[in-house]
Short mmCIF file of N, CA, C and O in Angstrom, two decimals:
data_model
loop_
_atom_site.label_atom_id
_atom_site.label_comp_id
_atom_site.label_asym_id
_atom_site.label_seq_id
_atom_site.Cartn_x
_atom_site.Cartn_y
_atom_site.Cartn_z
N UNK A 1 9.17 1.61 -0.36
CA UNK A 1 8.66 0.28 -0.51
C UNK A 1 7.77 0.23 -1.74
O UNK A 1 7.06 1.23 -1.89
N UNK A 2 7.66 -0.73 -2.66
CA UNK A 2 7.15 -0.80 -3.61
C UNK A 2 5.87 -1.94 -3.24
O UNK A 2 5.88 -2.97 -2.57
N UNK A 3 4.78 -1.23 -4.04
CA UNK A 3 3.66 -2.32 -3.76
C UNK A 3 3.50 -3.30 -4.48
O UNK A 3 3.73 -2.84 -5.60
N UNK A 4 3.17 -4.73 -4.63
CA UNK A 4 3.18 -5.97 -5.26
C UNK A 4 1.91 -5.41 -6.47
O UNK A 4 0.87 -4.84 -6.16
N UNK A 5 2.15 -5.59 -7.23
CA UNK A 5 1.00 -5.13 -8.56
C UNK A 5 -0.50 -6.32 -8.04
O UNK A 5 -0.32 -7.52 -7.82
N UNK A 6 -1.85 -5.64 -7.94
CA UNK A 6 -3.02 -6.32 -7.70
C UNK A 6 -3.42 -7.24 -8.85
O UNK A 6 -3.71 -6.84 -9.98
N UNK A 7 -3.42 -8.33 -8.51
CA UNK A 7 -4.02 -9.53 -9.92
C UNK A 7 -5.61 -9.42 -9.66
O UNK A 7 -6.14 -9.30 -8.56
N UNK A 8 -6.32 -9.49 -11.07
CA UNK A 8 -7.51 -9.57 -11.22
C UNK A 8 -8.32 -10.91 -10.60
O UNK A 8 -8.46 -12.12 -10.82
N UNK A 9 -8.77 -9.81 -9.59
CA UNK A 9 -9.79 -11.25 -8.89
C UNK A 9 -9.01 -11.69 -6.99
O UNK A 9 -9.54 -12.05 -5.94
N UNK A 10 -8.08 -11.49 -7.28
CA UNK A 10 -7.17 -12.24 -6.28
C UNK A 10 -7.41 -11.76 -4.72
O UNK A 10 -7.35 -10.60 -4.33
N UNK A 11 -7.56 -12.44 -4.26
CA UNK A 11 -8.25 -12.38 -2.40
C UNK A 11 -7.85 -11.47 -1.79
O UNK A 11 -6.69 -11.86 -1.76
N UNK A 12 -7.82 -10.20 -1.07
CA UNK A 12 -6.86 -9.67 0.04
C UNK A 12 -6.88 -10.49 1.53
O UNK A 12 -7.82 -10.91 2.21
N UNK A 13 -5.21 -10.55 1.73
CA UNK A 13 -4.89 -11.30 3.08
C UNK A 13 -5.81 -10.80 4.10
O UNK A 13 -6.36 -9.69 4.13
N UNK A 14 -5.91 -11.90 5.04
CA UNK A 14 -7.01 -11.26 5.84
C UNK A 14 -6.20 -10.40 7.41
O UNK A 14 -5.05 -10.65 7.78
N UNK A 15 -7.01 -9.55 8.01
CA UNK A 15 -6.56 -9.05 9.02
C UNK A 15 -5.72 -9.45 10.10
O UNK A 15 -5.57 -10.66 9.99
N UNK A 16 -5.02 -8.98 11.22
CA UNK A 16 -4.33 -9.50 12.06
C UNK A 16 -5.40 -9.58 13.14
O UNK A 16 -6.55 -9.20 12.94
N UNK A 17 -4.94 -10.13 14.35
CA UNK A 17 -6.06 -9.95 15.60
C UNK A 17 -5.79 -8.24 15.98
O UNK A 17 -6.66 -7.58 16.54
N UNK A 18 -4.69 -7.77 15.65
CA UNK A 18 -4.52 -6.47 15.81
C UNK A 18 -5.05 -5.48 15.27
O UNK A 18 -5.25 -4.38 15.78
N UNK A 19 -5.28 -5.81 14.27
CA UNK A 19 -5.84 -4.64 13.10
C UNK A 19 -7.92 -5.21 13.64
O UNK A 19 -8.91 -4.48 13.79
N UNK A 20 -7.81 -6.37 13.75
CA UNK A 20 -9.21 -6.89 13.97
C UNK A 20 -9.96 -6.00 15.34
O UNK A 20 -11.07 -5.48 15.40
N UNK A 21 -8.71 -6.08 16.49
CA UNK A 21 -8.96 -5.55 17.90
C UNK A 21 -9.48 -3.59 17.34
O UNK A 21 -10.48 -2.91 17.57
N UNK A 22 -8.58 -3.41 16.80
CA UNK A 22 -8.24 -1.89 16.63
C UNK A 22 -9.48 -0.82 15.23
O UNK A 22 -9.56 0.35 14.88
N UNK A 23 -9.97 -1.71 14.99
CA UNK A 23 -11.22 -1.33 13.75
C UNK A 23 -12.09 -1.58 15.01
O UNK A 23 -12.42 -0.57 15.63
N UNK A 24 -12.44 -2.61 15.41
CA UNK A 24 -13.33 -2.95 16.41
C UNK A 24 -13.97 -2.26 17.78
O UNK A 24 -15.15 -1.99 17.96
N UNK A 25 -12.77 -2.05 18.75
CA UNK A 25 -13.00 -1.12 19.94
C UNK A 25 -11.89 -0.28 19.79
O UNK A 25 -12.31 0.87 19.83
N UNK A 26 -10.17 -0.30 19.57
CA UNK A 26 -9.13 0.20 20.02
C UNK A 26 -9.32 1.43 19.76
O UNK A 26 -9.39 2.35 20.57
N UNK A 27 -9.45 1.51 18.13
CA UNK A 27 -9.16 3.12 17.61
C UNK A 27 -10.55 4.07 18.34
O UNK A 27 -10.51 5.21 18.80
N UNK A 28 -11.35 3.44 18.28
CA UNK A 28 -12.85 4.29 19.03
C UNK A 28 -12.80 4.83 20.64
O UNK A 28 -13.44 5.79 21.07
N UNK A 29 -12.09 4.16 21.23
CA UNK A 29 -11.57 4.32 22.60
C UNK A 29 -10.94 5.02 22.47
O UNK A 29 -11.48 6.12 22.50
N UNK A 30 -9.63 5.05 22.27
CA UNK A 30 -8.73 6.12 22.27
C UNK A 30 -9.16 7.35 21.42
O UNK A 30 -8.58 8.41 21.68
N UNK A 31 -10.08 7.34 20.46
CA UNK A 31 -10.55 8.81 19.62
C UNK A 31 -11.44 9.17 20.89
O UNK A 31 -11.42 10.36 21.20
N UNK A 32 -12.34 8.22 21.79
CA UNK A 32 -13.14 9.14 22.25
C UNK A 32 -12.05 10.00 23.94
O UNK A 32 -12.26 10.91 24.74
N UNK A 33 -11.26 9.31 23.76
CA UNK A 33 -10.05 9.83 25.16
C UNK A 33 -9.66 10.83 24.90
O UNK A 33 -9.31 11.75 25.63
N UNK A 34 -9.70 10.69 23.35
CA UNK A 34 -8.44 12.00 23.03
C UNK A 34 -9.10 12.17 21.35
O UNK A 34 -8.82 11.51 20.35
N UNK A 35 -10.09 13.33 21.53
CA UNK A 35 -10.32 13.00 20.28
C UNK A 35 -9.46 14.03 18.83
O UNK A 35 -9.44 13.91 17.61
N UNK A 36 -9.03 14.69 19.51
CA UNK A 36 -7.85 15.78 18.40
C UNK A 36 -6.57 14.93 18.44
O UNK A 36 -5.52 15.57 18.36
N UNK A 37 -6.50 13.82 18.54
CA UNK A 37 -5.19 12.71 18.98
C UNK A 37 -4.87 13.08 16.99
O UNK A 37 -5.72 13.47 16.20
N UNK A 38 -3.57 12.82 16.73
CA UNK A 38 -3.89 12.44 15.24
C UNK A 38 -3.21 10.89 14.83
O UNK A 38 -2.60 10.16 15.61
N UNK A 39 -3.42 10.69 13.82
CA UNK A 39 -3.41 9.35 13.24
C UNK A 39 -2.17 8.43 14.08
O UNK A 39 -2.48 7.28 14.38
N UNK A 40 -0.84 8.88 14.44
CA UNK A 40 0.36 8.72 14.53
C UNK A 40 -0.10 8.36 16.05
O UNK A 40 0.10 7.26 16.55
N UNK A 41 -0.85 9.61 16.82
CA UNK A 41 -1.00 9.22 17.85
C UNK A 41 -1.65 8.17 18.39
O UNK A 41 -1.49 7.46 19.38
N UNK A 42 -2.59 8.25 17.33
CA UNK A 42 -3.79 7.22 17.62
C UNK A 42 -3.58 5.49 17.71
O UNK A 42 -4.28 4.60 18.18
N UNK A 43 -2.51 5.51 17.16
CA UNK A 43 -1.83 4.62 16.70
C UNK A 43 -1.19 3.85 17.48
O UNK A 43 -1.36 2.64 17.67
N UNK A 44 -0.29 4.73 18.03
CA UNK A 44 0.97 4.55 19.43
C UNK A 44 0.29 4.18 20.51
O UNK A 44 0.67 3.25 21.22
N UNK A 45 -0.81 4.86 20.74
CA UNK A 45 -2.00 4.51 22.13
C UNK A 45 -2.50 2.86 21.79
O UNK A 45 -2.75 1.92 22.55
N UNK A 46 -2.53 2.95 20.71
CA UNK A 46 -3.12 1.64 20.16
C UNK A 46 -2.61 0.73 20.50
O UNK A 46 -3.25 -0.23 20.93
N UNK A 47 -1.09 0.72 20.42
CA UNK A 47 -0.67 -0.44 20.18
C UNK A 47 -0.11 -0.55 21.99
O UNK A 47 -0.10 -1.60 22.63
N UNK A 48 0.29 0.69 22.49
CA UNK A 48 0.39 0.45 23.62
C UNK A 48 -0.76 -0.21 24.29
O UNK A 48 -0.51 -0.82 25.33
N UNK A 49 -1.83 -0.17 23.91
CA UNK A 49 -2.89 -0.85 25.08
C UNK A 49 -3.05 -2.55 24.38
O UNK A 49 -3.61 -3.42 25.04
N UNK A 50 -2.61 -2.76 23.31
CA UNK A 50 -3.11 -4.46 22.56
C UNK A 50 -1.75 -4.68 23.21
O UNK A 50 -1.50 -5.87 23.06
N UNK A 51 -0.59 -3.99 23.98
CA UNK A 51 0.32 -5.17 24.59
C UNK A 51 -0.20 -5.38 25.97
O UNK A 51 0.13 -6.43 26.52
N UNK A 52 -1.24 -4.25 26.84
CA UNK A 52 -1.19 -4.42 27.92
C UNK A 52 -2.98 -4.95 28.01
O UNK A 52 -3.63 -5.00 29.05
N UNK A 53 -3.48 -5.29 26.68
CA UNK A 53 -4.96 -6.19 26.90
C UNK A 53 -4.80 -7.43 27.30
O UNK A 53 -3.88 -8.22 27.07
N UNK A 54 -6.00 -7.58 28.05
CA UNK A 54 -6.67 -8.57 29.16
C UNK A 54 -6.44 -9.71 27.96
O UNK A 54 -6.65 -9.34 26.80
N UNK A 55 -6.11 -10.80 28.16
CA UNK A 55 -5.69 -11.97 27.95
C UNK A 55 -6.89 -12.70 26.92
O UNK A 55 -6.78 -13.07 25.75
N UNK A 56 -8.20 -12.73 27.96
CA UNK A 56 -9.27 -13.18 27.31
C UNK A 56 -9.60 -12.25 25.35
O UNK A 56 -9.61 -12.64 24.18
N UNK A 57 -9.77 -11.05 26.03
CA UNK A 57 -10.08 -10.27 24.91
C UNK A 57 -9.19 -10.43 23.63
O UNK A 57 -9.58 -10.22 22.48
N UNK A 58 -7.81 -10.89 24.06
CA UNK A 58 -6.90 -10.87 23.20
C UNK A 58 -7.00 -12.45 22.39
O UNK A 58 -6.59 -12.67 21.25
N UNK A 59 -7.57 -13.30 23.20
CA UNK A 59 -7.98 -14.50 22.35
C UNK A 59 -9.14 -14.85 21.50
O UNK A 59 -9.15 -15.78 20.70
N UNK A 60 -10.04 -14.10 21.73
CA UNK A 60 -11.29 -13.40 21.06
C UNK A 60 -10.83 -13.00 19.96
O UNK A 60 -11.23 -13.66 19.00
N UNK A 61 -9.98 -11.96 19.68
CA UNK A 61 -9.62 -11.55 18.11
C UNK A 61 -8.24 -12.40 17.63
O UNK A 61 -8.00 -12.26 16.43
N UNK A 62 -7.24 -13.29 18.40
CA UNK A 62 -6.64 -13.99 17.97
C UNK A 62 -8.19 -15.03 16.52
O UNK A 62 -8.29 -14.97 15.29
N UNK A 63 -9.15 -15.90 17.73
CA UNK A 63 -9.74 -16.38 17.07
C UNK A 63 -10.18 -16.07 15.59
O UNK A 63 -10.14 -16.65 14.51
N UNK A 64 -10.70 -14.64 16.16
CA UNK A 64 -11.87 -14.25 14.69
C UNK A 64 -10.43 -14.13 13.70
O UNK A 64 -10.60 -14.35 12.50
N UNK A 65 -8.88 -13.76 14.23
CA UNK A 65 -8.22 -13.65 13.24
C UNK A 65 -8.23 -15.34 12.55
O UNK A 65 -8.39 -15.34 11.33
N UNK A 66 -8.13 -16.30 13.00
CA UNK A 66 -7.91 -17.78 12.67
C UNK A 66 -9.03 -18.34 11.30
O UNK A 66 -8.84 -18.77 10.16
N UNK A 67 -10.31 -18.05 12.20
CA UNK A 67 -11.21 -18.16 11.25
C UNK A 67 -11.20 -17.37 9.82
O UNK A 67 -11.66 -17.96 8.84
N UNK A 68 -10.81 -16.36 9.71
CA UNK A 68 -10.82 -14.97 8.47
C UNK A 68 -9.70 -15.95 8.05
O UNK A 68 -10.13 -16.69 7.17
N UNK A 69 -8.38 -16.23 8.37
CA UNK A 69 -7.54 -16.87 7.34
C UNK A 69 -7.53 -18.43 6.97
O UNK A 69 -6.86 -19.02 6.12
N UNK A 70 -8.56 -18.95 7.94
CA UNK A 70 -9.31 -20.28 6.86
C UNK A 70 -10.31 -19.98 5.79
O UNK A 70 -10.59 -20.48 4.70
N UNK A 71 -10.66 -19.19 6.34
CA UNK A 71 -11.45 -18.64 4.67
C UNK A 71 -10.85 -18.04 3.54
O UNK A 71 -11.11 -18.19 2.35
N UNK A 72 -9.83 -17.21 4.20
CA UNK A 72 -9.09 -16.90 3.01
C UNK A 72 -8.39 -17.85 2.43
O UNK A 72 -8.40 -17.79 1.20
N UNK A 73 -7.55 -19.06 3.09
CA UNK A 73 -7.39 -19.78 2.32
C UNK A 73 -8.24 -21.00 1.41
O UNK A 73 -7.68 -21.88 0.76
N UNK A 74 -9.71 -20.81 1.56
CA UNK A 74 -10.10 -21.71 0.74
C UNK A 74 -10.61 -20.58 -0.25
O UNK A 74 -11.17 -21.17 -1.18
N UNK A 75 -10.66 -19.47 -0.42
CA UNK A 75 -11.04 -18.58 -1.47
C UNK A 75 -9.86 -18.61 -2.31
O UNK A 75 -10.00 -18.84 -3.51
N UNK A 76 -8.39 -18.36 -1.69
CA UNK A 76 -7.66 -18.14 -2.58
C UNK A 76 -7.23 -19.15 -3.12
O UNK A 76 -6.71 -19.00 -4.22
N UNK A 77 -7.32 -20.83 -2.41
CA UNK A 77 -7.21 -21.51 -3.16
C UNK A 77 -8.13 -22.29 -4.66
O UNK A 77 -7.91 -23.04 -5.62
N UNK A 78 -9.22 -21.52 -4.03
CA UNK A 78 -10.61 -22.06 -5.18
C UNK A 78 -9.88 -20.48 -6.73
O UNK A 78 -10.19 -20.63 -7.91
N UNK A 79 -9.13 -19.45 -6.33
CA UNK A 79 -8.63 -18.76 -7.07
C UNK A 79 -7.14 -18.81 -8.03
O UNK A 79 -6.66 -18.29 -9.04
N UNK A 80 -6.81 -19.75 -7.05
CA UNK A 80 -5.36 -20.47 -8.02
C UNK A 80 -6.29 -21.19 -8.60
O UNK A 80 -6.22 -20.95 -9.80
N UNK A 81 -7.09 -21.91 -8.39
CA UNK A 81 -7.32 -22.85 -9.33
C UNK A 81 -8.25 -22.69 -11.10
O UNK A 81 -8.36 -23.13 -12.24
N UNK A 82 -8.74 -21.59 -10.00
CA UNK A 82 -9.62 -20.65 -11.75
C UNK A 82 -8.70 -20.09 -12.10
O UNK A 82 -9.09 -18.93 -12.16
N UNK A 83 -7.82 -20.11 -12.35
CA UNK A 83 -6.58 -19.29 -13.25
C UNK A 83 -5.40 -18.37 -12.78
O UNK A 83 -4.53 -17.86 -13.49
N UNK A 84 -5.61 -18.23 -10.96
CA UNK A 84 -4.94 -17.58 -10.76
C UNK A 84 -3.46 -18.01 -10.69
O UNK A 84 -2.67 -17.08 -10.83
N UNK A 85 -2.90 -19.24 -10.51
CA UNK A 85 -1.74 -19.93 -10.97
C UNK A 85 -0.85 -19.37 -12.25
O UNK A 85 0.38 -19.40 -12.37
N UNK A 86 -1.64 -18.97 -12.97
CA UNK A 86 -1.19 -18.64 -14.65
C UNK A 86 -1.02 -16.94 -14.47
O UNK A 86 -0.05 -16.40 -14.99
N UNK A 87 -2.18 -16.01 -13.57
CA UNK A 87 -1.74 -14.85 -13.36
C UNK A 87 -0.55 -14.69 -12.54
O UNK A 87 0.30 -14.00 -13.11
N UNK A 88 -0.18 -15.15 -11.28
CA UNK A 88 0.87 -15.07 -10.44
C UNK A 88 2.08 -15.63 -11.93
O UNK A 88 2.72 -14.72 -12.48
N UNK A 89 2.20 -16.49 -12.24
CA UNK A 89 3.02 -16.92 -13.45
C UNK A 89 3.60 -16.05 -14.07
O UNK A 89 4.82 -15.89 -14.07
N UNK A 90 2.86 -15.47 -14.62
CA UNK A 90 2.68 -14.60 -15.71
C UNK A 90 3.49 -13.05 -15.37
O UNK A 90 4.08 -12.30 -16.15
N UNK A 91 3.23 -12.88 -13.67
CA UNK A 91 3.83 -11.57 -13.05
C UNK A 91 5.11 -11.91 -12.75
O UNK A 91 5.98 -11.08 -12.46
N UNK A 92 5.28 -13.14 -12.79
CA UNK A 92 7.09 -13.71 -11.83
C UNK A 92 7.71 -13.06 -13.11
O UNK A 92 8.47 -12.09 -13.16
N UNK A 93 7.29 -13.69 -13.98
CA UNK A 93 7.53 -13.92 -15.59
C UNK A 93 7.93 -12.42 -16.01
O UNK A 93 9.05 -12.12 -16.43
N UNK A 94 7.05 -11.69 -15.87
CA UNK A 94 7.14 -9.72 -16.54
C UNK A 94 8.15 -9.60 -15.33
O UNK A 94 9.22 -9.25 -15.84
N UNK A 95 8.31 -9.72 -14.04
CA UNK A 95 8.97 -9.32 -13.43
C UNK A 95 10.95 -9.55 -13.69
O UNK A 95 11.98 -8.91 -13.49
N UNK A 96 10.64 -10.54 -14.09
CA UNK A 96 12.18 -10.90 -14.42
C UNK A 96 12.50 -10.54 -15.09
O UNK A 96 13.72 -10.41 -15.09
N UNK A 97 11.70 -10.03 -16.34
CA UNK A 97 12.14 -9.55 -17.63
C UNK A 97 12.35 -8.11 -18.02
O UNK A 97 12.79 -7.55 -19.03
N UNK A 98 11.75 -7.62 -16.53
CA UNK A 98 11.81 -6.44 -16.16
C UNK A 98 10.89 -5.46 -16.85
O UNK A 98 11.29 -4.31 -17.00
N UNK A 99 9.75 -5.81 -17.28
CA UNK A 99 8.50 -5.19 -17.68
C UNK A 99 7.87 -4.58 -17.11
O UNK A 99 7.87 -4.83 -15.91
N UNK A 100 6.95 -3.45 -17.60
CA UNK A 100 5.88 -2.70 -15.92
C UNK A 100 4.69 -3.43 -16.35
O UNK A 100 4.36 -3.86 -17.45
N UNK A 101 4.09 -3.46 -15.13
CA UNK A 101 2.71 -4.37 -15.58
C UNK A 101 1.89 -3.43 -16.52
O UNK A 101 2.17 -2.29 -16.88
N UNK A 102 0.83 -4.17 -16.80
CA UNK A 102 0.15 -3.91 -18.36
C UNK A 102 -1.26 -3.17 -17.97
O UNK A 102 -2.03 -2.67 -18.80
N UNK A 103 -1.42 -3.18 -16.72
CA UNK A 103 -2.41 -2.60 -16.01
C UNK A 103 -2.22 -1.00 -16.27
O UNK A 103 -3.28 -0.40 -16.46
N UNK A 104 -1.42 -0.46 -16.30
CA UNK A 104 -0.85 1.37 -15.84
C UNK A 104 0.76 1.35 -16.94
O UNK A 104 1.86 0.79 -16.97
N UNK A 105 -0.27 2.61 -17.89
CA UNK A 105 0.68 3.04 -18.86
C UNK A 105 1.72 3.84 -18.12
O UNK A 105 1.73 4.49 -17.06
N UNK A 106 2.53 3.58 -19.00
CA UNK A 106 3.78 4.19 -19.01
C UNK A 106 4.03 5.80 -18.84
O UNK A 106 3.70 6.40 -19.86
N UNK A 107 4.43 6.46 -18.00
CA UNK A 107 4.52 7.80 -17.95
C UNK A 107 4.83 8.87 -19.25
O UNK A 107 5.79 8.49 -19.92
N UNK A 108 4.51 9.49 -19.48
CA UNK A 108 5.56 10.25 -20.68
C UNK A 108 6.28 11.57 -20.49
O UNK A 108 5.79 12.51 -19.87
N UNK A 109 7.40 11.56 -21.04
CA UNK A 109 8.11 12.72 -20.14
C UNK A 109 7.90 13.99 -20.86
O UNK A 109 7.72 13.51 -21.98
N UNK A 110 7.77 15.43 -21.05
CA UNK A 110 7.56 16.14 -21.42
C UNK A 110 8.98 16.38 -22.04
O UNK A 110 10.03 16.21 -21.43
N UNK A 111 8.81 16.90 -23.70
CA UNK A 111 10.31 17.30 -23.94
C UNK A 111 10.08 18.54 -24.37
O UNK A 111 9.04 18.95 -24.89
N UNK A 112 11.19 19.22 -24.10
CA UNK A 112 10.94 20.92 -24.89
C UNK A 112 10.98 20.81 -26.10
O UNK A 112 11.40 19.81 -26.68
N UNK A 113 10.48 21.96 -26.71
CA UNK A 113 10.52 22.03 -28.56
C UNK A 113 11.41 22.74 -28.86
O UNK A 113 11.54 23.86 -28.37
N UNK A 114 12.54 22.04 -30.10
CA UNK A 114 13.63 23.12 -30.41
C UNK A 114 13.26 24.64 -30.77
O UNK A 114 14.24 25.18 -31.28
N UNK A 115 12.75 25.05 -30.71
CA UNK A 115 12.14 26.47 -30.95
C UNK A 115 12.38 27.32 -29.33
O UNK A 115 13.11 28.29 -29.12
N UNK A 116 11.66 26.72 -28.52
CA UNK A 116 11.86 27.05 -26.94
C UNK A 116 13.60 26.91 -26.26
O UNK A 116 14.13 27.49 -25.31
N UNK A 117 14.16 25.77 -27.34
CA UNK A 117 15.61 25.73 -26.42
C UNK A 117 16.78 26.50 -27.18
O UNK A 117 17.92 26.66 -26.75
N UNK A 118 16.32 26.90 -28.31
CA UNK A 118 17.20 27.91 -29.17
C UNK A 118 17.29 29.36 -28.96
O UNK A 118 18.18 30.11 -29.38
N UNK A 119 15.55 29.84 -27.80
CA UNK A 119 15.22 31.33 -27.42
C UNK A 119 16.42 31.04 -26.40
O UNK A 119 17.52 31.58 -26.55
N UNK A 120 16.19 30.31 -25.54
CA UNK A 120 16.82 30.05 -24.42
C UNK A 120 18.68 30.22 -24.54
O UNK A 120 19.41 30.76 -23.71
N UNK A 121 19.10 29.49 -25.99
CA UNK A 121 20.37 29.68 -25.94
C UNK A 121 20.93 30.85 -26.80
O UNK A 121 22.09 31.22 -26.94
N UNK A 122 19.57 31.42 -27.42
CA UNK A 122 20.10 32.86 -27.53
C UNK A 122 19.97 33.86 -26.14
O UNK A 122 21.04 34.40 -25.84
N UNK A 123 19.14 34.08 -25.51
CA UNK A 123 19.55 34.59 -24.39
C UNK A 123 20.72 34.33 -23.34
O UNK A 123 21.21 35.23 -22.65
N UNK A 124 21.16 32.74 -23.30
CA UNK A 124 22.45 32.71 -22.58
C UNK A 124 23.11 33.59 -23.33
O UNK A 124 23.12 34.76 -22.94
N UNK A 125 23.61 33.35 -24.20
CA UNK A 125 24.59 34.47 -24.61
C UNK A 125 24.63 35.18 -25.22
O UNK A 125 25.55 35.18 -26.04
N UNK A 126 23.61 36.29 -25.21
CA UNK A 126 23.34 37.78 -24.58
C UNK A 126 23.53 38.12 -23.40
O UNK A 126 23.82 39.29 -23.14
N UNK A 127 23.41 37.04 -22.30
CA UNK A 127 23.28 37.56 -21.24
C UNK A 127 24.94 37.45 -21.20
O UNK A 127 25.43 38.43 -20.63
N UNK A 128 25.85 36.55 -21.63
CA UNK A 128 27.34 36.60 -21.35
C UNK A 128 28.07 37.40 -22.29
O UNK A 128 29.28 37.28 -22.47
N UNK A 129 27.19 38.39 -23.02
CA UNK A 129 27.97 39.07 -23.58
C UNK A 129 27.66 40.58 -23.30
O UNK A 129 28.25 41.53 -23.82
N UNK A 130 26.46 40.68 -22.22
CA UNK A 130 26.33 42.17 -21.63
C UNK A 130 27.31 42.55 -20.70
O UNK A 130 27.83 41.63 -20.06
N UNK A 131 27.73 43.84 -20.44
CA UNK A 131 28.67 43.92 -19.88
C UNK A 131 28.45 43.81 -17.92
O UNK A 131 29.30 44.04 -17.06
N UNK A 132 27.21 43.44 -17.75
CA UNK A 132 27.16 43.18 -15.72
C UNK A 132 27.67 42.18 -15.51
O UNK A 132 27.79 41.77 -14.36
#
């Protein structure tokens, strides 16, 4: 999976009630049940207990999730409007054209030096002309 390139400034989406429940009490519960559990496990317990949580509790972080993404949307919209319209633009734009973003140079590949690949093809054949 490839990650969406980060625009300068631009909001992160806000949490689920799941991820909200599980920072909150889930993951702390289950570390203190099992605390050599590892991440994978910790995880699986997790999610097994947010299908079998009490109803109330589960509308509690539905909420706080509701509220976090009215805020996010008036941040990110007060952020399209300072310019972020023209950054998202601008990435559709490099993307089609098939550009890497401008953030993270370009890799460079190491090449051998003809000096190193000429030892090399004098030893191939030495080696195909010894008699083993």
């Amino acid at each position: 999976m490839v990650k969406a390139e980060k625009l300068a400034g631009m909001p992160k989406r806000p949490m689920s009630a799941y991820f909200l429940w599980m920072n909150d009490i889930g993951r702390a519960e289950v570390k203190k049940s099992n605390p050599s559990a590892s991440i994978t496990e910790v995880s699986k317990e997790c999610g097994a207990a947010w299908q079998n949580i009490d109803p109330s509790v589960k509308a509690k972080y539905e909420k706080k999730k509701d509220e976090a993404k009215k805020a996010f949307d008036k941040t990110y919209a007060a952020w399209l409007a300072d310019g972020g319209e023209e950054l998202l633009a601008q990435q559709k734009k490099d993307k089609k054209a098939g550009k890497k973003p401008a953030g993270k140079p370009a890799k460079k590949t190491k090449k051998k030096k003809k000096a190193e690949s000429s030892e090399d093809e004098k030893s191939a054949s030495e080696a195909e002309d010894s008699d083993y």
